[in-house]
Amino acid sequence: MASVSIRGIRKSFGSTTVLHGVDVEIADGEFCVLVGPSGCGKSTLLRMIAGLEAIGAGEIAIGGQVVNKVPPKQRDIAMVFQNYALYPHMTVRDNMAFSLKLAGAPKAAMDERVGRAADILGLDALLDRYPRQLSGGQRQRVAMGRAIVRDPQVFLFDEPLSNLDAKLRVNMRAEIKGLHQRLGTTTVYVTHDQIEAMTMADRIVVMQAGRVEQIGTPLELYDRPANRFVAGFIGSPAMNFIDGEVVENGFRDQGGAVWPLPPGAEPGRPAIYGVRPEHLRLAEGGLPMTVQVLEPTGSETQVLGHVGGSPLLGAFRERIAVAPGEAIGIGADAHLAHLFDRDTGQRLLT
Amino acid sequence: MSNAVREGVLPIAEAHPWRFTTREPTPLARLFDNKTFLVVMCLTPAVGLLVVFLTYPLGLGLWLAFTDAKIGRSGVFVGLDNFDSLFHDRIFWLSVTNTLFYTAAATVGKFGLGLWLALLLNHNIPFKSLIRAIVLIPWIVPTVLSAIAFWWIYDPQFSIISYLLKAMGIIDYNIDFLGTPWHARLALVAANIWRGIPFVAISLLAGLQTISPSLYEAAMLDGASSWARFRYVTLPMLMPVLSVVLTFSVLFTFTDFQLVYAITRGGPANATHLMATLAFQRGIPGGQLGEGAAIAMAMIPFLVAATLFSYFGLARRRWQQGEADE
Ligand SMILES: Nc1ncnc2c1ncn2[C@@H]1O[C@H](COP(=O)(O)OP(=O)(O)OP(=O)(O)O)[C@@H](O)[C@H]1O
Ligand SMILES: [Mg+2]
C-alpha cells in the first residue's frame, strides 16, 4: 500500500491542453474518487498514474517515490479498465493468474492466490470459462480479480461500472466498497456518476475541463460546495440556482421574492442563490411556487415549477395533490442556503 | 423531467402534417422475401461459374491423368501407368522435393518478414500510409514483369547484386545466381518471398489492428515485457488470421508457376523444376498431356493435407467459439 501524490500535472495532446495543473494528495489506504463531466480529463489523469500516458509536466509519486520515468510494469499498480480488457484467449483462471505467471510465481502460489480471489469475488464456478462466455457483471468481477491477485500498492478503476445495468451497478458499488474495506489498498476510482462518487468515496476530487474544482469528503462537497459548478454537479436532483441580489433581510430574486440567507453577505451585491430541491419545504403562506409538473416517486414528490421568474425544482417528503398551474407555498432555511458570485461562481458564504 | 416540457416545445408529431404509414410491399419485394426463391436466385450464378470454370477443367485434368493423351491425339485410358512411370522418374521426385523446399523456405521467409513488417506498420511510425503503399508494390506488379526484373538482378554478367558486392570489395567475381542448382533455388525462394510479403504483411496488419490496444495496456500493467506481450497477447490473438493467411500462402506457393517458369524455366538441368512447372513442361511443350496431368494431380494430396492441417490444427480456437466446441 502506498500514498499517491499528484503535483502540478499538465498534459496536452497536440495543441489541446487536457489537464491544466492538477494537484491531489491521496493518503495511504484511501478510496479516492475522481469525478467530473465527460471529457474533463479523468481517464487521462488515471492513465498517467498508471504510466500508460506520458506525463507532460509536474510529477507523480507513488509511496513517496517519483514515478515519472518508471515504466508501468514497475509501478506495482493494478487497473480495471472500462471495457475490462480481459484477454479473450485465456480462461478466467489464466486471466487472473497472468501477472503471477509473468512474475514467475510457483504453481502452488498461483493456484492459491487465484483461488482466494475467486472466493472473494464469487468466481469459483467460472474459472474455466472464457471471457466471451461471461455476463457483463461477471467480466467486471474477473477484471477486479485480475487486479486483486497481484496485491498491488494502488488500485486504479476507470469507470468500471458504466457498462452494467442500474441494479447490478448498485450491487457492484457495494462490492467494490466492501472489497476496499477488506483489503485496505489505496484506490483511485474514476467515474462521471456523482452518486457513485458520493456513495463510495472517502474523498472526492471534482474535476472540470482539466482543472480540480474541489477536493473533499462527500459531505463536505454536499454541504459546502466551493463553487457553482460543484454545487450543481454534486447532489441529485441538482441544486436550484436563482439569480438576484443580496438585500438587508435575505436574497431578492428577479421576480421580487425574498429568500432567507444567513448573515454575512454584503447587501446590494448581485449574486446567485443556491438551494437544493430536498431542502425546500412546504410552507403555508411561504413563497408561491407555480406548479408545472408533478413527479411522485413514492418516497418523495418532485415538483417542477417556478417562483417569480426562476424555474425551481422541489423534492418533498409529503404527497402533494395539486393540478399543474396551481400554486403551492414553499419555504427555505437560511442555514441550508448557498450563495455564489455571479461572475466567478465562487462560494460567498463561509 | 423531459426537456420538451421544460422548454415548452411542441411534440415532434405536431410539427408537420406528414405521417408514417406502413406501405404494402410490391410483388417484387415479396418475391425477394421468399427464401427459396432467394436461395436459388443467389446460388445459380455462383454454382454455374464453379461448374464451368472449376469443376470441368479439374475433371478433365483428372481424366487426362489416366490416359496417354498427347497433343493432337486424344488418348485412351491407361489406368495408373502415368503414375507408375512418375514413381520411377528421378526428375519428378526432384520436383517434389524442390516444391517442398521452395514452399517451406519461402513460407518461413514470408511470414518472418511479413509479420515483422506488419508489427512495424502497426506502430505509429512516420509516413505510415506511404510505407504501407510501398509494401504493396511487389504484389501489384505483374508477376512476369517482376520475374524479368529478377532475371536482370540475377544475370550472370550484369547482376546488380554482384556489382554492389564487388564495389564493396566483398567478392571479386560475378556470382552465377541461376547457373548452379542451389544458387538458383535460393534465388527463386528470395524472389517468391519478395513477391509474397505484401499479402502476408497487409493481412496480418489487418489482424493486428483488430487487437484492442487496452489488452496491451493491461498486459503492460500485468508486468509483461514487450516479448511477453507479443508471445501471450499478439500471437494467440493473431492465430486465427495467421492460420488462414498461412493456408493461402502455402497453397499459392506450392502451386507457384509463373515466377519459376519466367526466371529459370526449371533449369539449370531441371534443378529448379517445381511440380507445376514440370507438369507444364511435360504436358505442353513436351506434348505428353497425360503425364503432365498426372504430375498436376499428384499435387492434390499435398494441398489437401496442408488445408486440413491448417484448418484443424490452427484455425479452430475454443476461445472464439465458446461452448459449442467443448
Ligand atoms: N489520445 C488522445 N489524443 C487527443 N486527445 C485526447 C486523447 N485522449 C484524450 N483526449 C482528449 O482529452 C480530453 C480528456 O479525455 P479523457 O479521456 O481523460 O476524458 P474523461 O474525463 O475520462 O471522459 P469520460 O468520462 O468520457 O471518459 C478529451 O477532450 C479528449 O478528447
Ligand atoms: Mg474516461
mmCIF file with all atom_site columns, C-alpha atoms in Angstrom, chain A residues 7-125:
data_model
loop_
_atom_site.group_PDB
_atom_site.id
_atom_site.type_symbol
_atom_site.label_atom_id
_atom_site.label_alt_id
_atom_site.label_comp_id
_atom_site.label_asym_id
_atom_site.label_entity_id
_atom_site.label_seq_id
_atom_site.pdbx_PDB_ins_code
_atom_site.Cartn_x
_atom_site.Cartn_y
_atom_site.Cartn_z
_atom_site.occupancy
_atom_site.B_iso_or_equiv
_atom_site.pdbx_formal_charge
_atom_site.auth_seq_id
_atom_site.auth_comp_id
_atom_site.auth_asym_id
_atom_site.auth_atom_id
_atom_site.pdbx_PDB_model_num
ATOM 1   C CA . ARG A 1 7   ? 1.718   17.581  -8.195  1.00 0.00 ? 7   ARG A CA 1
ATOM 2   C CA . GLY A 1 8   ? 1.228   20.207  -10.875 1.00 0.00 ? 8   GLY A CA 1
ATOM 3   C CA . ILE A 1 9   ? 0.299   17.726  -13.573 1.00 0.00 ? 9   ILE A CA 1
ATOM 4   C CA . ARG A 1 10  ? -0.254  19.123  -17.037 1.00 0.00 ? 10  ARG A CA 1
ATOM 5   C CA . LYS A 1 11  ? -0.996  17.287  -20.243 1.00 0.00 ? 11  LYS A CA 1
ATOM 6   C CA . SER A 1 12  ? -1.585  18.298  -23.827 1.00 0.00 ? 12  SER A CA 1
ATOM 7   C CA . PHE A 1 13  ? -2.493  16.264  -26.850 1.00 0.00 ? 13  PHE A CA 1
ATOM 8   C CA . GLY A 1 14  ? -1.072  18.254  -29.725 1.00 0.00 ? 14  GLY A CA 1
ATOM 9   C CA . SER A 1 15  ? -2.364  21.771  -29.312 1.00 0.00 ? 15  SER A CA 1
ATOM 10  C CA . THR A 1 16  ? -5.256  20.953  -26.961 1.00 0.00 ? 16  THR A CA 1
ATOM 11  C CA . THR A 1 17  ? -4.402  21.105  -23.294 1.00 0.00 ? 17  THR A CA 1
ATOM 12  C CA . VAL A 1 18  ? -6.349  18.482  -21.395 1.00 0.00 ? 18  VAL A CA 1
ATOM 13  C CA . LEU A 1 19  ? -5.019  18.955  -17.860 1.00 0.00 ? 19  LEU A CA 1
ATOM 14  C CA . HIS A 1 20  ? -4.066  22.406  -16.585 1.00 0.00 ? 20  HIS A CA 1
ATOM 15  C CA . GLY A 1 21  ? -2.084  21.734  -13.455 1.00 0.00 ? 21  GLY A CA 1
ATOM 16  C CA . VAL A 1 22  ? -3.705  19.178  -11.170 1.00 0.00 ? 22  VAL A CA 1
ATOM 17  C CA . ASP A 1 23  ? -2.663  18.693  -7.540  1.00 0.00 ? 23  ASP A CA 1
ATOM 18  C CA . VAL A 1 24  ? -4.082  15.862  -5.460  1.00 0.00 ? 24  VAL A CA 1
ATOM 19  C CA . GLU A 1 25  ? -2.673  14.127  -2.401  1.00 0.00 ? 25  GLU A CA 1
ATOM 20  C CA . ILE A 1 26  ? -4.119  10.666  -1.850  1.00 0.00 ? 26  ILE A CA 1
ATOM 21  C CA . ALA A 1 27  ? -3.346  9.139   1.525   1.00 0.00 ? 27  ALA A CA 1
ATOM 22  C CA . ASP A 1 28  ? -2.300  5.554   2.082   1.00 0.00 ? 28  ASP A CA 1
ATOM 23  C CA . GLY A 1 29  ? -5.349  3.295   2.081   1.00 0.00 ? 29  GLY A CA 1
ATOM 24  C CA . GLU A 1 30  ? -7.712  5.994   0.924   1.00 0.00 ? 30  GLU A CA 1
ATOM 25  C CA . PHE A 1 31  ? -10.568 5.455   -1.519  1.00 0.00 ? 31  PHE A CA 1
ATOM 26  C CA . CYS A 1 32  ? -10.352 8.498   -3.737  1.00 0.00 ? 32  CYS A CA 1
ATOM 27  C CA . VAL A 1 33  ? -12.875 9.149   -6.486  1.00 0.00 ? 33  VAL A CA 1
ATOM 28  C CA . LEU A 1 34  ? -12.168 11.385  -9.463  1.00 0.00 ? 34  LEU A CA 1
ATOM 29  C CA . VAL A 1 35  ? -15.448 12.690  -10.761 1.00 0.00 ? 35  VAL A CA 1
ATOM 30  C CA . GLY A 1 36  ? -16.371 15.164  -13.436 1.00 0.00 ? 36  GLY A CA 1
ATOM 31  C CA . PRO A 1 37  ? -18.286 15.538  -16.666 1.00 0.00 ? 37  PRO A CA 1
ATOM 32  C CA . SER A 1 38  ? -17.303 13.598  -19.740 1.00 0.00 ? 38  SER A CA 1
ATOM 33  C CA . GLY A 1 39  ? -14.083 14.762  -21.340 1.00 0.00 ? 39  GLY A CA 1
ATOM 34  C CA . CYS A 1 40  ? -12.723 16.595  -18.308 1.00 0.00 ? 40  CYS A CA 1
ATOM 35  C CA . GLY A 1 41  ? -9.515  14.569  -18.231 1.00 0.00 ? 41  GLY A CA 1
ATOM 36  C CA . LYS A 1 42  ? -10.214 11.948  -15.546 1.00 0.00 ? 42  LYS A CA 1
ATOM 37  C CA . SER A 1 43  ? -9.114  8.975   -17.618 1.00 0.00 ? 43  SER A CA 1
ATOM 38  C CA . THR A 1 44  ? -6.076  10.852  -18.810 1.00 0.00 ? 44  THR A CA 1
ATOM 39  C CA . LEU A 1 45  ? -5.039  11.553  -15.222 1.00 0.00 ? 45  LEU A CA 1
ATOM 40  C CA . LEU A 1 46  ? -5.630  7.941   -14.219 1.00 0.00 ? 46  LEU A CA 1
ATOM 41  C CA . ARG A 1 47  ? -3.638  6.668   -17.178 1.00 0.00 ? 47  ARG A CA 1
ATOM 42  C CA . MET A 1 48  ? -0.804  8.942   -16.188 1.00 0.00 ? 48  MET A CA 1
ATOM 43  C CA . ILE A 1 49  ? -0.780  7.420   -12.712 1.00 0.00 ? 49  ILE A CA 1
ATOM 44  C CA . ALA A 1 50  ? -0.671  4.004   -14.361 1.00 0.00 ? 50  ALA A CA 1
ATOM 45  C CA . GLY A 1 51  ? 2.132   5.064   -16.660 1.00 0.00 ? 51  GLY A CA 1
ATOM 46  C CA . LEU A 1 52  ? 0.165   4.465   -19.840 1.00 0.00 ? 52  LEU A CA 1
ATOM 47  C CA . GLU A 1 53  ? 0.327   8.128   -20.781 1.00 0.00 ? 53  GLU A CA 1
ATOM 48  C CA . ALA A 1 54  ? 3.460   10.254  -20.674 1.00 0.00 ? 54  ALA A CA 1
ATOM 49  C CA . ILE A 1 55  ? 3.485   12.999  -18.074 1.00 0.00 ? 55  ILE A CA 1
ATOM 50  C CA . GLY A 1 56  ? 3.583   16.417  -19.712 1.00 0.00 ? 56  GLY A CA 1
ATOM 51  C CA . ALA A 1 57  ? 4.691   18.470  -16.733 1.00 0.00 ? 57  ALA A CA 1
ATOM 52  C CA . GLY A 1 58  ? 4.614   18.056  -12.987 1.00 0.00 ? 58  GLY A CA 1
ATOM 53  C CA . GLU A 1 59  ? 5.267   14.858  -11.100 1.00 0.00 ? 59  GLU A CA 1
ATOM 54  C CA . ILE A 1 60  ? 3.501   11.813  -9.756  1.00 0.00 ? 60  ILE A CA 1
ATOM 55  C CA . ALA A 1 61  ? 4.833   9.954   -6.756  1.00 0.00 ? 61  ALA A CA 1
ATOM 56  C CA . ILE A 1 62  ? 3.668   6.563   -5.528  1.00 0.00 ? 62  ILE A CA 1
ATOM 57  C CA . GLY A 1 63  ? 4.692   5.683   -1.987  1.00 0.00 ? 63  GLY A CA 1
ATOM 58  C CA . GLY A 1 64  ? 6.963   8.708   -1.888  1.00 0.00 ? 64  GLY A CA 1
ATOM 59  C CA . GLN A 1 65  ? 8.907   7.689   -4.986  1.00 0.00 ? 65  GLN A CA 1
ATOM 60  C CA . VAL A 1 66  ? 8.573   9.868   -8.075  1.00 0.00 ? 66  VAL A CA 1
ATOM 61  C CA . VAL A 1 67  ? 7.487   7.578   -10.898 1.00 0.00 ? 67  VAL A CA 1
ATOM 62  C CA . ASN A 1 68  ? 7.546   9.929   -13.891 1.00 0.00 ? 68  ASN A CA 1
ATOM 63  C CA . LYS A 1 69  ? 10.195  7.792   -15.559 1.00 0.00 ? 69  LYS A CA 1
ATOM 64  C CA . VAL A 1 70  ? 9.170   4.414   -14.127 1.00 0.00 ? 70  VAL A CA 1
ATOM 65  C CA . PRO A 1 71  ? 7.537   2.106   -16.699 1.00 0.00 ? 71  PRO A CA 1
ATOM 66  C CA . PRO A 1 72  ? 4.037   0.837   -15.874 1.00 0.00 ? 72  PRO A CA 1
ATOM 67  C CA . LYS A 1 73  ? 5.106   -2.681  -15.043 1.00 0.00 ? 73  LYS A CA 1
ATOM 68  C CA . GLN A 1 74  ? 7.413   -1.469  -12.288 1.00 0.00 ? 74  GLN A CA 1
ATOM 69  C CA . ARG A 1 75  ? 4.866   0.814   -10.641 1.00 0.00 ? 75  ARG A CA 1
ATOM 70  C CA . ASP A 1 76  ? 3.122   -2.031  -8.850  1.00 0.00 ? 76  ASP A CA 1
ATOM 71  C CA . ILE A 1 77  ? -0.368  -0.875  -9.637  1.00 0.00 ? 77  ILE A CA 1
ATOM 72  C CA . ALA A 1 78  ? -3.374  -2.723  -10.981 1.00 0.00 ? 78  ALA A CA 1
ATOM 73  C CA . MET A 1 79  ? -6.002  -1.187  -13.187 1.00 0.00 ? 79  MET A CA 1
ATOM 74  C CA . VAL A 1 80  ? -9.552  -2.149  -14.030 1.00 0.00 ? 80  VAL A CA 1
ATOM 75  C CA . PHE A 1 81  ? -10.437 -0.805  -17.460 1.00 0.00 ? 81  PHE A CA 1
ATOM 76  C CA . GLN A 1 82  ? -13.807 0.495   -18.529 1.00 0.00 ? 82  GLN A CA 1
ATOM 77  C CA . ASN A 1 83  ? -14.038 -2.248  -21.169 1.00 0.00 ? 83  ASN A CA 1
ATOM 78  C CA . TYR A 1 84  ? -12.375 -4.694  -18.721 1.00 0.00 ? 84  TYR A CA 1
ATOM 79  C CA . ALA A 1 85  ? -9.659  -5.599  -21.264 1.00 0.00 ? 85  ALA A CA 1
ATOM 80  C CA . LEU A 1 86  ? -9.809  -9.290  -20.371 1.00 0.00 ? 86  LEU A CA 1
ATOM 81  C CA . TYR A 1 87  ? -7.594  -11.488 -22.525 1.00 0.00 ? 87  TYR A CA 1
ATOM 82  C CA . PRO A 1 88  ? -10.165 -13.188 -24.746 1.00 0.00 ? 88  PRO A CA 1
ATOM 83  C CA . HIS A 1 89  ? -7.959  -16.199 -25.421 1.00 0.00 ? 89  HIS A CA 1
ATOM 84  C CA . MET A 1 90  ? -7.395  -17.042 -21.780 1.00 0.00 ? 90  MET A CA 1
ATOM 85  C CA . THR A 1 91  ? -9.742  -18.653 -19.304 1.00 0.00 ? 91  THR A CA 1
ATOM 86  C CA . VAL A 1 92  ? -10.842 -16.742 -16.249 1.00 0.00 ? 92  VAL A CA 1
ATOM 87  C CA . ARG A 1 93  ? -8.182  -18.598 -14.281 1.00 0.00 ? 93  ARG A CA 1
ATOM 88  C CA . ASP A 1 94  ? -5.428  -17.718 -16.738 1.00 0.00 ? 94  ASP A CA 1
ATOM 89  C CA . ASN A 1 95  ? -6.606  -14.133 -16.934 1.00 0.00 ? 95  ASN A CA 1
ATOM 90  C CA . MET A 1 96  ? -6.286  -13.776 -13.206 1.00 0.00 ? 96  MET A CA 1
ATOM 91  C CA . ALA A 1 97  ? -3.017  -15.696 -12.996 1.00 0.00 ? 97  ALA A CA 1
ATOM 92  C CA . PHE A 1 98  ? -1.328  -13.901 -15.881 1.00 0.00 ? 98  PHE A CA 1
ATOM 93  C CA . SER A 1 99  ? 0.568   -11.349 -13.820 1.00 0.00 ? 99  SER A CA 1
ATOM 94  C CA . LEU A 1 100 ? 1.697   -14.046 -11.391 1.00 0.00 ? 100 LEU A CA 1
ATOM 95  C CA . LYS A 1 101 ? 2.851   -16.231 -14.250 1.00 0.00 ? 101 LYS A CA 1
ATOM 96  C CA . LEU A 1 102 ? 4.869   -13.401 -15.740 1.00 0.00 ? 102 LEU A CA 1
ATOM 97  C CA . ALA A 1 103 ? 6.426   -12.748 -12.356 1.00 0.00 ? 103 ALA A CA 1
ATOM 98  C CA . GLY A 1 104 ? 7.490   -16.394 -12.221 1.00 0.00 ? 104 GLY A CA 1
ATOM 99  C CA . ALA A 1 105 ? 5.294   -17.376 -9.282  1.00 0.00 ? 105 ALA A CA 1
ATOM 100 C CA . PRO A 1 106 ? 5.302   -21.097 -8.457  1.00 0.00 ? 106 PRO A CA 1
ATOM 101 C CA . LYS A 1 107 ? 2.224   -23.063 -9.454  1.00 0.00 ? 107 LYS A CA 1
ATOM 102 C CA . ALA A 1 108 ? 1.069   -23.501 -5.860  1.00 0.00 ? 108 ALA A CA 1
ATOM 103 C CA . ALA A 1 109 ? 1.217   -19.787 -5.127  1.00 0.00 ? 109 ALA A CA 1
ATOM 104 C CA . MET A 1 110 ? -0.670  -19.066 -8.324  1.00 0.00 ? 110 MET A CA 1
ATOM 105 C CA . ASP A 1 111 ? -3.430  -21.547 -7.533  1.00 0.00 ? 111 ASP A CA 1
ATOM 106 C CA . GLU A 1 112 ? -3.773  -20.316 -4.005  1.00 0.00 ? 112 GLU A CA 1
ATOM 107 C CA . ARG A 1 113 ? -3.973  -16.647 -4.883  1.00 0.00 ? 113 ARG A CA 1
ATOM 108 C CA . VAL A 1 114 ? -6.358  -17.141 -7.784  1.00 0.00 ? 114 VAL A CA 1
ATOM 109 C CA . GLY A 1 115 ? -8.438  -19.424 -5.588  1.00 0.00 ? 115 GLY A CA 1
ATOM 110 C CA . ARG A 1 116 ? -8.659  -16.840 -2.869  1.00 0.00 ? 116 ARG A CA 1
ATOM 111 C CA . ALA A 1 117 ? -9.534  -14.027 -5.269  1.00 0.00 ? 117 ALA A CA 1
ATOM 112 C CA . ALA A 1 118 ? -12.169 -16.216 -6.890  1.00 0.00 ? 118 ALA A CA 1
ATOM 113 C CA . ASP A 1 119 ? -13.530 -16.921 -3.443  1.00 0.00 ? 119 ASP A CA 1
ATOM 114 C CA . ILE A 1 120 ? -13.784 -13.259 -2.540  1.00 0.00 ? 120 ILE A CA 1
ATOM 115 C CA . LEU A 1 121 ? -15.469 -12.397 -5.821  1.00 0.00 ? 121 LEU A CA 1
ATOM 116 C CA . GLY A 1 122 ? -17.648 -15.482 -6.173  1.00 0.00 ? 122 GLY A CA 1
ATOM 117 C CA . LEU A 1 123 ? -15.962 -16.662 -9.351  1.00 0.00 ? 123 LEU A CA 1
ATOM 118 C CA . ASP A 1 124 ? -15.166 -20.255 -8.304  1.00 0.00 ? 124 ASP A CA 1
ATOM 119 C CA . ALA A 1 125 ? -17.604 -21.818 -10.739 1.00 0.00 ? 125 ALA A CA 1
#
